[in-house]
Each structure stands twice: as structure tokens, then as C-alpha cells.
PDB file of C-alpha atoms in Angstrom:
ATOM      1  CA  MET A   1       4.740   7.900 -17.921  1.00 64.00           C
ATOM      2  CA  GLU A   2       6.755   8.110 -14.672  1.00 92.00           C
ATOM      3  CA  LYS A   3       8.842   4.621 -15.281  1.00 94.00           C
ATOM      4  CA  SER A   4       7.540   3.415 -11.602  1.00 93.00           C
ATOM      5  CA  ARG A   5       3.626   3.332 -12.424  1.00 94.00           C
ATOM      6  CA  GLN A   6       4.744   2.312 -15.996  1.00 94.00           C
ATOM      7  CA  LEU A   7       6.665  -0.827 -14.602  1.00 93.00           C
ATOM      8  CA  GLN A   8       2.818  -1.087 -11.676  1.00 93.00           C
ATOM      9  CA  ARG A   9       0.969  -0.935 -15.242  1.00 95.00           C
ATOM     10  CA  ASN A  10       2.891  -3.472 -16.624  1.00 94.00           C
ATOM     11  CA  LEU A  11       2.893  -6.095 -13.845  1.00 93.00           C
ATOM     12  CA  TYR A  12      -1.268  -5.056 -13.546  1.00 91.00           C
ATOM     13  CA  LEU A  13      -1.953  -5.599 -16.929  1.00 92.00           C
ATOM     14  CA  THR A  14       0.173  -9.123 -16.969  1.00 93.00           C
ATOM     15  CA  ALA A  15      -1.533 -10.347 -13.681  1.00 92.00           C
ATOM     16  CA  LYS A  16      -4.759  -9.362 -14.960  1.00 89.00           C
ATOM     17  CA  LYS A  17      -3.949 -11.120 -18.756  1.00 92.00           C
ATOM     18  CA  ASP A  18      -3.060 -14.234 -16.629  1.00 89.00           C
ATOM     19  CA  LYS A  19      -4.665 -14.724 -13.243  1.00 83.00           C
ATOM     20  CA  GLN A  20      -2.193 -18.249 -13.059  1.00 85.00           C
ATOM     21  CA  ARG A  21       0.791 -16.251 -13.986  1.00 86.00           C
ATOM     22  CA  ARG A  22       3.266 -16.285 -10.907  1.00 88.00           C
ATOM     23  CA  PHE A  23       5.738 -13.820 -11.081  1.00 90.00           C
ATOM     24  CA  HIS A  24       9.258 -15.417  -9.081  1.00 86.00           C
ATOM     25  CA  ALA A  25      11.444 -12.159 -10.206  1.00 88.00           C
ATOM     26  CA  LEU A  26      10.475  -9.137  -8.331  1.00 94.00           C
ATOM     27  CA  TYR A  27      13.181  -8.550  -6.251  1.00 94.00           C
ATOM     28  CA  ASP A  28      15.276  -6.418  -8.393  1.00 94.00           C
ATOM     29  CA  ARG A  29      12.133  -4.228  -9.202  1.00 95.00           C
ATOM     30  CA  ILE A  30      12.345  -3.296  -5.244  1.00 96.00           C
ATOM     31  CA  PHE A  31      15.780  -1.844  -5.420  1.00 97.00           C
ATOM     32  CA  ARG A  32      15.401   0.061  -8.738  1.00 97.00           C
ATOM     33  CA  LEU A  33      16.660   3.554  -7.901  1.00 97.00           C
ATOM     34  CA  ASP A  34      13.065   5.113  -9.443  1.00 97.00           C
ATOM     35  CA  ILE A  35      10.956   2.526  -6.916  1.00 97.00           C
ATOM     36  CA  LEU A  36      13.246   3.566  -4.341  1.00 98.00           C
ATOM     37  CA  TRP A  37      12.769   7.331  -5.324  1.00 98.00           C
ATOM     38  CA  ARG A  38       9.174   6.639  -4.914  1.00 97.00           C
ATOM     39  CA  ALA A  39       9.120   4.846  -2.162  1.00 98.00           C
ATOM     40  CA  TRP A  40      10.656   8.080  -0.344  1.00 98.00           C
ATOM     41  CA  LYS A  41       8.185  10.855  -1.374  1.00 97.00           C
ATOM     42  CA  GLU A  42       5.398   8.657  -0.045  1.00 97.00           C
ATOM     43  CA  VAL A  43       7.100   7.971   2.958  1.00 98.00           C
ATOM     44  CA  ARG A  44       8.353  11.465   3.360  1.00 98.00           C
ATOM     45  CA  ALA A  45       4.678  11.961   2.604  1.00 97.00           C
ATOM     46  CA  ASN A  46       3.527  10.019   5.442  1.00 95.00           C
ATOM     47  CA  LYS A  47       5.700  11.993   7.883  1.00 92.00           C
ATOM     48  CA  GLY A  48       6.042  10.233  11.063  1.00 91.00           C
ATOM     49  CA  SER A  49       8.988  10.201  13.761  1.00 94.00           C
ATOM     50  CA  ALA A  50      11.980   8.388  13.974  1.00 96.00           C
ATOM     51  CA  GLY A  51      12.363   4.831  14.385  1.00 97.00           C
ATOM     52  CA  ILE A  52      14.716   2.770  17.105  1.00 97.00           C
ATOM     53  CA  ASP A  53      17.702   4.368  15.204  1.00 97.00           C
ATOM     54  CA  GLY A  54      16.888   7.723  15.739  1.00 97.00           C
ATOM     55  CA  ILE A  55      17.329   9.162  12.317  1.00 97.00           C
ATOM     56  CA  THR A  56      14.669  12.156  11.201  1.00 97.00           C
ATOM     57  CA  PHE A  57      13.615  13.069   7.376  1.00 98.00           C
ATOM     58  CA  GLU A  58      15.681  15.758   8.297  1.00 98.00           C
ATOM     59  CA  MET A  59      18.981  14.138   9.232  1.00 97.00           C
ATOM     60  CA  ILE A  60      18.642  12.012   5.859  1.00 98.00           C
ATOM     61  CA  GLU A  61      17.819  15.478   4.001  1.00 98.00           C
ATOM     62  CA  GLU A  62      21.029  16.555   5.242  1.00 98.00           C
ATOM     63  CA  TYR A  63      22.771  13.507   4.544  1.00 98.00           C
ATOM     64  CA  GLY A  64      21.474  13.450   0.940  1.00 98.00           C
ATOM     65  CA  VAL A  65      18.472  11.533  -0.117  1.00 98.00           C
ATOM     66  CA  GLU A  66      20.043  10.456  -3.687  1.00 98.00           C
ATOM     67  CA  GLU A  67      23.204   8.957  -1.312  1.00 98.00           C
ATOM     68  CA  TYR A  68      20.744   7.720   1.623  1.00 98.00           C
ATOM     69  CA  LEU A  69      18.650   5.732  -1.456  1.00 98.00           C
ATOM     70  CA  LEU A  70      21.582   4.465  -2.858  1.00 98.00           C
ATOM     71  CA  ASP A  71      23.048   3.250   0.254  1.00 98.00           C
ATOM     72  CA  ILE A  72      19.559   1.303   0.651  1.00 98.00           C
ATOM     73  CA  GLN A  73      19.809   0.154  -2.946  1.00 98.00           C
ATOM     74  CA  GLU A  74      23.420  -1.479  -2.334  1.00 98.00           C
ATOM     75  CA  ASP A  75      22.264  -3.495   1.011  1.00 98.00           C
ATOM     76  CA  LEU A  76      19.318  -4.957  -1.462  1.00 98.00           C
ATOM     77  CA  GLN A  77      21.782  -5.660  -4.178  1.00 97.00           C
ATOM     78  CA  ASN A  78      24.063  -7.117  -2.002  1.00 97.00           C
ATOM     79  CA  LYS A  79      21.535  -9.033   0.128  1.00 96.00           C
ATOM     80  CA  LYS A  80      23.080  -7.295   3.423  1.00 97.00           C
ATOM     81  CA  TYR A  81      20.009  -5.221   4.204  1.00 97.00           C
ATOM     82  CA  ARG A  82      18.191  -6.548   7.559  1.00 97.00           C
ATOM     83  CA  THR A  83      15.430  -4.696   9.043  1.00 96.00           C
ATOM     84  CA  LYS A  84      15.813  -2.760  12.781  1.00 97.00           C
ATOM     85  CA  PRO A  85      13.649  -3.687  15.730  1.00 97.00           C
ATOM     86  CA  VAL A  86      10.585  -1.682  16.078  1.00 97.00           C
ATOM     87  CA  LYS A  87      10.199   1.695  18.724  1.00 97.00           C
ATOM     88  CA  ARG A  88       7.458   1.039  20.779  1.00 96.00           C
ATOM     89  CA  VAL A  89       5.408   3.585  22.207  1.00 95.00           C
ATOM     90  CA  TYR A  90       2.233   4.031  23.749  1.00 96.00           C
ATOM     91  CA  ILE A  91      -0.691   6.578  22.790  1.00 94.00           C
ATOM     92  CA  PRO A  92      -3.011   7.155  25.252  1.00 94.00           C
ATOM     93  CA  LYS A  93      -6.679   6.137  24.411  1.00 93.00           C
ATOM     94  CA  PRO A  94      -9.657   8.487  25.560  1.00 94.00           C
ATOM     95  CA  ASP A  95     -10.244   5.755  28.115  1.00 94.00           C
ATOM     96  CA  GLY A  96      -7.378   6.660  30.062  1.00 93.00           C
ATOM     97  CA  LYS A  97      -6.136   3.541  28.884  1.00 94.00           C
ATOM     98  CA  GLN A  98      -2.774   3.173  26.411  1.00 96.00           C
ATOM     99  CA  ARG A  99      -2.797   1.818  22.879  1.00 95.00           C
ATOM    100  CA  PRO A 100       1.136   0.455  21.689  1.00 96.00           C
ATOM    101  CA  LEU A 101       2.397   1.664  18.560  1.00 95.00           C
ATOM    102  CA  GLY A 102       5.461   0.545  16.396  1.00 96.00           C
ATOM    103  CA  ILE A 103       7.661   2.928  14.669  1.00 97.00           C
ATOM    104  CA  PRO A 104       9.839   0.996  12.051  1.00 98.00           C
ATOM    105  CA  THR A 105      12.955   2.944  11.163  1.00 98.00           C
ATOM    106  CA  ILE A 106      12.836   5.530   7.933  1.00 98.00           C
ATOM    107  CA  LYS A 107      14.736   3.089   5.964  1.00 98.00           C
ATOM    108  CA  ASP A 108      12.713   0.005   6.744  1.00 98.00           C
ATOM    109  CA  ARG A 109       9.498   1.911   5.690  1.00 98.00           C
ATOM    110  CA  ILE A 110      10.917   3.062   2.627  1.00 98.00           C
ATOM    111  CA  VAL A 111      11.868  -0.533   1.416  1.00 98.00           C
ATOM    112  CA  GLN A 112       8.817  -1.482   3.001  1.00 98.00           C
ATOM    113  CA  GLN A 113       6.667   1.487   0.381  1.00 97.00           C
ATOM    114  CA  ALA A 114       9.220  -0.044  -2.271  1.00 98.00           C
ATOM    115  CA  CYS A 115       7.752  -3.857  -1.520  1.00 97.00           C
ATOM    116  CA  LYS A 116       4.276  -2.223  -2.016  1.00 95.00           C
ATOM    117  CA  ILE A 117       4.506  -0.159  -4.985  1.00 96.00           C
ATOM    118  CA  VAL A 118       5.777  -3.455  -6.784  1.00 96.00           C
ATOM    119  CA  ILE A 119       3.825  -5.843  -5.448  1.00 94.00           C
ATOM    120  CA  GLU A 120       0.353  -4.189  -4.966  1.00 92.00           C
ATOM    121  CA  PRO A 121      -0.416  -4.293  -8.633  1.00 92.00           C
ATOM    122  CA  ILE A 122      -0.252  -8.026  -8.689  1.00 91.00           C
ATOM    123  CA  PHE A 123      -2.721  -8.262  -6.372  1.00 86.00           C
ATOM    124  CA  GLU A 124      -5.342  -5.948  -7.421  1.00 85.00           C
ATOM    125  CA  ALA A 125      -5.759  -7.303 -10.838  1.00 83.00           C
ATOM    126  CA  ASN A 126      -6.515 -10.489  -9.064  1.00 81.00           C
ATOM    127  CA  PHE A 127      -9.392  -8.682  -6.732  1.00 76.00           C
ATOM    128  CA  LEU A 128     -12.478  -9.495  -6.988  1.00 70.00           C
ATOM    129  CA  ASP A 129     -14.697  -6.169  -7.915  1.00 72.00           C
ATOM    130  CA  SER A 130     -16.899  -6.600  -5.220  1.00 70.00           C
ATOM    131  CA  SER A 131     -13.695  -6.377  -2.526  1.00 73.00           C
ATOM    132  CA  TYR A 132     -13.004  -3.175  -0.984  1.00 69.00           C
ATOM    133  CA  GLY A 133     -11.176  -3.907   2.298  1.00 67.00           C
ATOM    134  CA  PHE A 134      -7.761  -2.325   2.372  1.00 65.00           C
ATOM    135  CA  ARG A 135      -8.104  -1.628  -1.448  1.00 67.00           C
ATOM    136  CA  LEU A 136      -6.982   1.390  -3.424  1.00 68.00           C
ATOM    137  CA  LYS A 137      -9.217   3.993  -3.707  1.00 72.00           C
ATOM    138  CA  ARG A 138     -11.679   1.838  -2.471  1.00 76.00           C
ATOM    139  CA  ASP A 139     -13.436   2.529   1.431  1.00 75.00           C
ATOM    140  CA  ALA A 140     -15.623   1.169   3.814  1.00 75.00           C
ATOM    141  CA  LYS A 141     -18.090   4.237   2.670  1.00 79.00           C
ATOM    142  CA  GLN A 142     -17.959   2.971  -0.932  1.00 79.00           C
ATOM    143  CA  ALA A 143     -18.643  -0.831   0.309  1.00 74.00           C
ATOM    144  CA  THR A 144     -21.659   0.157   2.900  1.00 77.00           C
ATOM    145  CA  GLU A 145     -23.169   2.228   0.244  1.00 78.00           C
ATOM    146  CA  LYS A 146     -22.500  -0.481  -3.228  1.00 74.00           C
ATOM    147  CA  VAL A 147     -24.879  -2.966  -0.327  1.00 74.00           C
ATOM    148  CA  VAL A 148     -27.540  -0.330   0.518  1.00 73.00           C
ATOM    149  CA  ILE A 149     -28.124   0.785  -3.529  1.00 75.00           C
ATOM    150  CA  GLY A 150     -28.101  -3.414  -4.267  1.00 71.00           C
ATOM    151  CA  GLN A 151     -31.041  -3.562  -1.652  1.00 73.00           C
ATOM    152  CA  ILE A 152     -32.956  -0.814  -2.779  1.00 72.00           C
ATOM    153  CA  LYS A 153     -32.983  -1.791  -6.296  1.00 72.00           C
ATOM    154  CA  ARG A 154     -33.853  -5.815  -5.339  1.00 72.00           C
ATOM    155  CA  CYS A 155     -36.221  -3.799  -3.478  1.00 70.00           C
ATOM    156  CA  PHE A 156     -37.784  -1.711  -6.639  1.00 67.00           C
ATOM    157  CA  SER A 157     -37.710  -4.800  -8.341  1.00 67.00           C
ATOM    158  CA  ARG A 158     -40.163  -6.657  -6.146  1.00 62.00           C
ATOM    159  CA  GLN A 159     -41.981  -3.967  -4.871  1.00 59.00           C
ATOM    160  CA  ILE A 160     -44.305  -4.810  -7.394  1.00 56.00           C
ATOM    161  CA  LYS A 161     -45.049  -8.476  -5.777  1.00 57.00           C
ATOM    162  CA  THR A 162     -44.949  -7.217  -2.326  1.00 58.00           C
ATOM    163  CA  GLY A 163     -45.911  -3.616  -2.441  1.00 59.00           C
ATOM    164  CA  LEU A 164     -44.246  -0.490  -1.367  1.00 56.00           C
ATOM    165  CA  SER A 165     -44.554  -0.211   2.240  1.00 58.00           C
ATOM    166  CA  GLU A 166     -43.017  -3.568   2.860  1.00 61.00           C
ATOM    167  CA  CYS A 167     -40.630  -3.139   0.481  1.00 57.00           C
ATOM    168  CA  LEU A 168     -39.147   0.371   2.263  1.00 58.00           C
ATOM    169  CA  THR A 169     -39.239  -1.445   5.942  1.00 61.00           C
ATOM    170  CA  MET A 170     -36.515  -3.724   4.316  1.00 56.00           C
ATOM    171  CA  VAL A 171     -33.877  -1.046   3.820  1.00 54.00           C
TER     172      VAL A 171
END
């Protein structure tokens, strides 16, 4: 198993085992090179454009991804890392208006993704099974299906008392 996934698994299992557990020392996990590499791959796969610093994926690849990640790691280790302002662009909407969009730098996206990789399993362990919003491998369609199936099951359990026609009008 990949080291970053093993870390996630260990964090998840620890959080699941003890719901009261507080994780006080996670910062050093964020700048582990395996975590930064995984964050880079996920951010790179997402594509996107350069942030306010103008640095593109191609520029980072030309510089050397490993070197770039080592620079980020050093800044994080020495607590010198600082986020850059977010680049503001406007996307046209169908009604003629414009929607503002903030584009962080690629470096900031990598650090944000590294943070997500480390803390997500801790939160995931404490969510209820019925929680669907902003969760890994869960979406609004699944939540809707669960509600509809639940209503149908309740409906059929009551059909003997209320009759099938009344039951179906509820669904």
C-alpha cells in the first residue's frame, strides 16, 4: 500500500476507534514528501490555470517537480510558507451576468491538497452514515435515492393499514 494511503488508513482507524481523540500533531504529516507528491498528482490531474504568480504546471515541470516540492517542503518545515493572494477572474453566466472565480496559485493548491489528504480521514471517521454532503464517494443523487427508498419501504410497511393507492400518492 502506498505510504500516503497507509497514513490515511491509520488516521481513519485511530479516529474511528476513539471518537474523543484529538489529533494535535499533524503539521509534520502535511510536508511529508509522499504526501506532497500525491497532492501534486491530484492538483495536476485537476488542471486549471496559473494563479496570481503566473506559474503554470509546465513551468513547474520544466523547473523540476521534485525540486519544486522540496522547496515547498522546506518552506513548510521552516514555517516560512505564506499563501499568495487569490487571482480574481470573472466567468460569463448564461443570463449575461458574470460570476467571480478565485484561482489560487498552484503552490497553494498543492499545500491545500496536502492538508486535505491528512485531515480528511479524521473527519470521515466521525461522519454519520446518513451524511452525504461534501463526502468522499457520496453525492446528492445517492442521498435522494436513500430518502426515496426509505419512503417506499415505510410506505409498503404501512400498505396493509392504509391501502396501496394512498401509499403511492405519498411517493
